[in-house]
XYZ file of C-alpha atoms in Angstrom:
203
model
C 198.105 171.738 225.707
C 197.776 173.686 222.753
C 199.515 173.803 219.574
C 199.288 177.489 217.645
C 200.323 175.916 213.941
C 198.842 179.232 212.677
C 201.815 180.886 213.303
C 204.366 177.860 212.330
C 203.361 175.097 210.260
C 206.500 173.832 209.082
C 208.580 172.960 212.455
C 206.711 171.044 215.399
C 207.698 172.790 218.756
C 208.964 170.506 221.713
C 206.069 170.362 223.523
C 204.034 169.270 220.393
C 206.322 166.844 220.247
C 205.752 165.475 224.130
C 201.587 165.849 223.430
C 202.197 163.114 220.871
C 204.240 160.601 223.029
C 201.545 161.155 225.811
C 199.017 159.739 223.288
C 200.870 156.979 222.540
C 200.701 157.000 218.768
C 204.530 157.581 218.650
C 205.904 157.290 214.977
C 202.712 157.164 213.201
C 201.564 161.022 213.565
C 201.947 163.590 210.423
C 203.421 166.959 210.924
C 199.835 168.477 209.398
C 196.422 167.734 209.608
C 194.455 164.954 209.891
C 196.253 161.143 210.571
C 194.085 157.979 209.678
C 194.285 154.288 210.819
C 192.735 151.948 209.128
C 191.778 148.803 211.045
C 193.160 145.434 210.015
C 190.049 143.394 209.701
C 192.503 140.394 209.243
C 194.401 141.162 212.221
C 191.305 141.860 214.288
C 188.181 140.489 216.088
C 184.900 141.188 217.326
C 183.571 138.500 219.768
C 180.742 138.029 222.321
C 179.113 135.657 224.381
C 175.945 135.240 226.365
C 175.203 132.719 228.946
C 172.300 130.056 228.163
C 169.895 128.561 230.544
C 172.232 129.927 232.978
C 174.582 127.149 232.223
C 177.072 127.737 229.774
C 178.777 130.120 227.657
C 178.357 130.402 224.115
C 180.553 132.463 221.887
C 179.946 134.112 218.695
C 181.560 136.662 216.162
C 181.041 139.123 213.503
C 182.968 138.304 210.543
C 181.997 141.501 208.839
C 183.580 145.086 209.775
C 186.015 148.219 209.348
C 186.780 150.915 211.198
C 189.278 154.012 211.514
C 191.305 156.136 213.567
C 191.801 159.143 213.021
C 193.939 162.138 215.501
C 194.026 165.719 214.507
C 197.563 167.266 214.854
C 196.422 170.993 215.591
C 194.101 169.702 218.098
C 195.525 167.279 219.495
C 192.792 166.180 222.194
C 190.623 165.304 219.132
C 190.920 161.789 218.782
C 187.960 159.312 216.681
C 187.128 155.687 216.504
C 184.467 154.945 214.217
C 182.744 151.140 213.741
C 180.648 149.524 211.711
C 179.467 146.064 211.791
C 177.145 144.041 209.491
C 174.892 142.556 211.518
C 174.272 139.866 208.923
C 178.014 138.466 209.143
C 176.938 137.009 212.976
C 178.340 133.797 212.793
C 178.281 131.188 215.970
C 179.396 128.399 214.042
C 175.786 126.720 213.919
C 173.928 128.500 211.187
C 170.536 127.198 212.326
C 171.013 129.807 215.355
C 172.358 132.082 213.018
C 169.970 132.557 210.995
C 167.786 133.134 214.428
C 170.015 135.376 215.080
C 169.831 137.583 211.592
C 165.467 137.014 212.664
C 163.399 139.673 213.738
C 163.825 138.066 217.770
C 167.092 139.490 217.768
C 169.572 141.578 215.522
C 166.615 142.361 212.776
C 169.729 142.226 209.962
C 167.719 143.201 207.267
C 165.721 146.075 208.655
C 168.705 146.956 211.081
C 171.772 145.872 208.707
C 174.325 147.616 210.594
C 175.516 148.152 214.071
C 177.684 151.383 214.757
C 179.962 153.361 217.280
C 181.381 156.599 216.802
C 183.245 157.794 219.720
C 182.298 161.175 221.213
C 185.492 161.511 223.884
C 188.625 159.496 224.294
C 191.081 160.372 227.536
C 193.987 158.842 228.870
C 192.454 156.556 232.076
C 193.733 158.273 235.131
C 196.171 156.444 237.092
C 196.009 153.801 234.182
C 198.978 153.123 231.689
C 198.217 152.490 228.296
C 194.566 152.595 228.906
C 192.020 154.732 227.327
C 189.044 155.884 228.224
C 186.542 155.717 225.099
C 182.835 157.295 225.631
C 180.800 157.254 222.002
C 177.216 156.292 220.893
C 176.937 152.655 219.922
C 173.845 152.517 217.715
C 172.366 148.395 217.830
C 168.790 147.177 216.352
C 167.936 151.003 215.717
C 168.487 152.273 219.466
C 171.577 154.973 219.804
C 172.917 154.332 223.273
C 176.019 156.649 224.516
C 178.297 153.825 226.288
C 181.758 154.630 228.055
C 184.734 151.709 227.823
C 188.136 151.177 229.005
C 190.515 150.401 226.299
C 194.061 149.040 226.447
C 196.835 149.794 223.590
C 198.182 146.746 223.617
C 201.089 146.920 221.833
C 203.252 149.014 219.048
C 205.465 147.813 216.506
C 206.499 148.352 212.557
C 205.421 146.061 209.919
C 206.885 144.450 207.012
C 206.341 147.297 204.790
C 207.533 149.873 207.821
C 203.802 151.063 208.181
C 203.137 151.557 211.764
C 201.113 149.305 213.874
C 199.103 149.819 217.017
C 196.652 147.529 218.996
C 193.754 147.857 221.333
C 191.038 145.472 223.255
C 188.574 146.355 225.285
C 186.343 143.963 226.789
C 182.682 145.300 228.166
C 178.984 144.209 228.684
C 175.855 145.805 227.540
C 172.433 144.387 228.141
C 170.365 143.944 224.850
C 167.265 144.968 226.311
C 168.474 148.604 226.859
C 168.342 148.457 222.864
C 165.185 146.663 221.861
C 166.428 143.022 221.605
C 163.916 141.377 224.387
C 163.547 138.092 222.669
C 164.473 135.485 225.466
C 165.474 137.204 228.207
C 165.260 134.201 230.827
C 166.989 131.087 228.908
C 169.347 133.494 227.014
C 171.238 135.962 229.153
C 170.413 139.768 228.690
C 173.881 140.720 229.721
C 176.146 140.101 226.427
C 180.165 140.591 227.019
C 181.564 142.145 223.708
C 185.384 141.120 223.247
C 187.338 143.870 220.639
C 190.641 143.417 219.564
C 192.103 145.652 217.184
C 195.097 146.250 215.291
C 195.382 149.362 213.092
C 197.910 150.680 210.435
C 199.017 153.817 209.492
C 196.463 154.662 206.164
């Protein structure tokens, strides 16, 4: 649907109105331009875990990041979620392995310092409520690599101040190899499942 603001920009029409619900950012839209979310860095988390010697799990973090939202009112199918991540801020709670981590075998922090998405298409998931479906390049150790994820809103609400709040996970795997990071493949897994849960507030 298409909203002509050209020729009314003072009085949203119905169906604008309907767009917005469908998008599920109900309450936290402006009647012009551009609306930003800011992500609650507090409120939110960025996890993974790989799989060693084919034994166990082991979990890990960045403790680093922001991010925004941000949905254009006169187009209303343009919709943005930008990351970025210091790779440095890994943190696994053992900072021996950490500071393998930050190494040139894996994330290369100081020649790669940060890791980045910037989505190129969000759409509602098709037969999926509350679920989006988020396609954008996630750049990682100097490779750009377009990925597509599923991402739930899960949940709404008003906080203490009456800004509006809105959350999203989405839980995925990518294979580190695909983006340069061979170092070993064999007793450390090469598929890594990435665990992001947001909240966001109206900027």
């Amino acid at each position: 649907m298409k909203m002509d603001l050209g020729r009314n920009l003072q009085v949203f029409s119905i169906g604008s109105l309907v767009v917005l619900l469908l998008l599920g950012f109900v309450g936290i839209t402006q009647p012009m331009g551009i609306t930003h979310y800011e992500i609650d860095t507090v409120h939110s988390m960025i996890l993974f875990r790989a799989k060693h010697n084919d034994v166990s799990y082991n979990y890990g973090r960045f403790n680093e990041f922001t991010g925004k939202i941000m949905i254009s009112v006169d187009a209303v199918t343009e919709r943005t979620v930008e990351f970025e991540v210091k790779a440095a801020s890994v943190d696994t709670g053992n900072e021996k392995r950490d500071q393998h981590l930050r190494s040139s075998d894996f994330f290369s922090a100081k020649q790669f310092p940060l890791i980045t998405f910037k989505s190129t298409k969000v759409v509602e998931k098709e037969g999926k409520e509350d679920v989006l479906e988020v396609t954008g390049d996630l750049e990682l150790h100097g490779v750009k690599k377009s990925i597509t994820v599923d991402v739930e809103i899960t949940g709404r609400a008003t906080g203490k101040d009456g800004e509006s709040l809105i959350g999203f996970e989405s839980i995925f795997t990518i294979k580190r190899s695909e983006f340069g990071m061979t170092y070993g493949i064999g007793p450390v897994s090469d598929e890594i499942q990435l665990i992001v849960s947001i909240e966001a507030k109206h900027a």
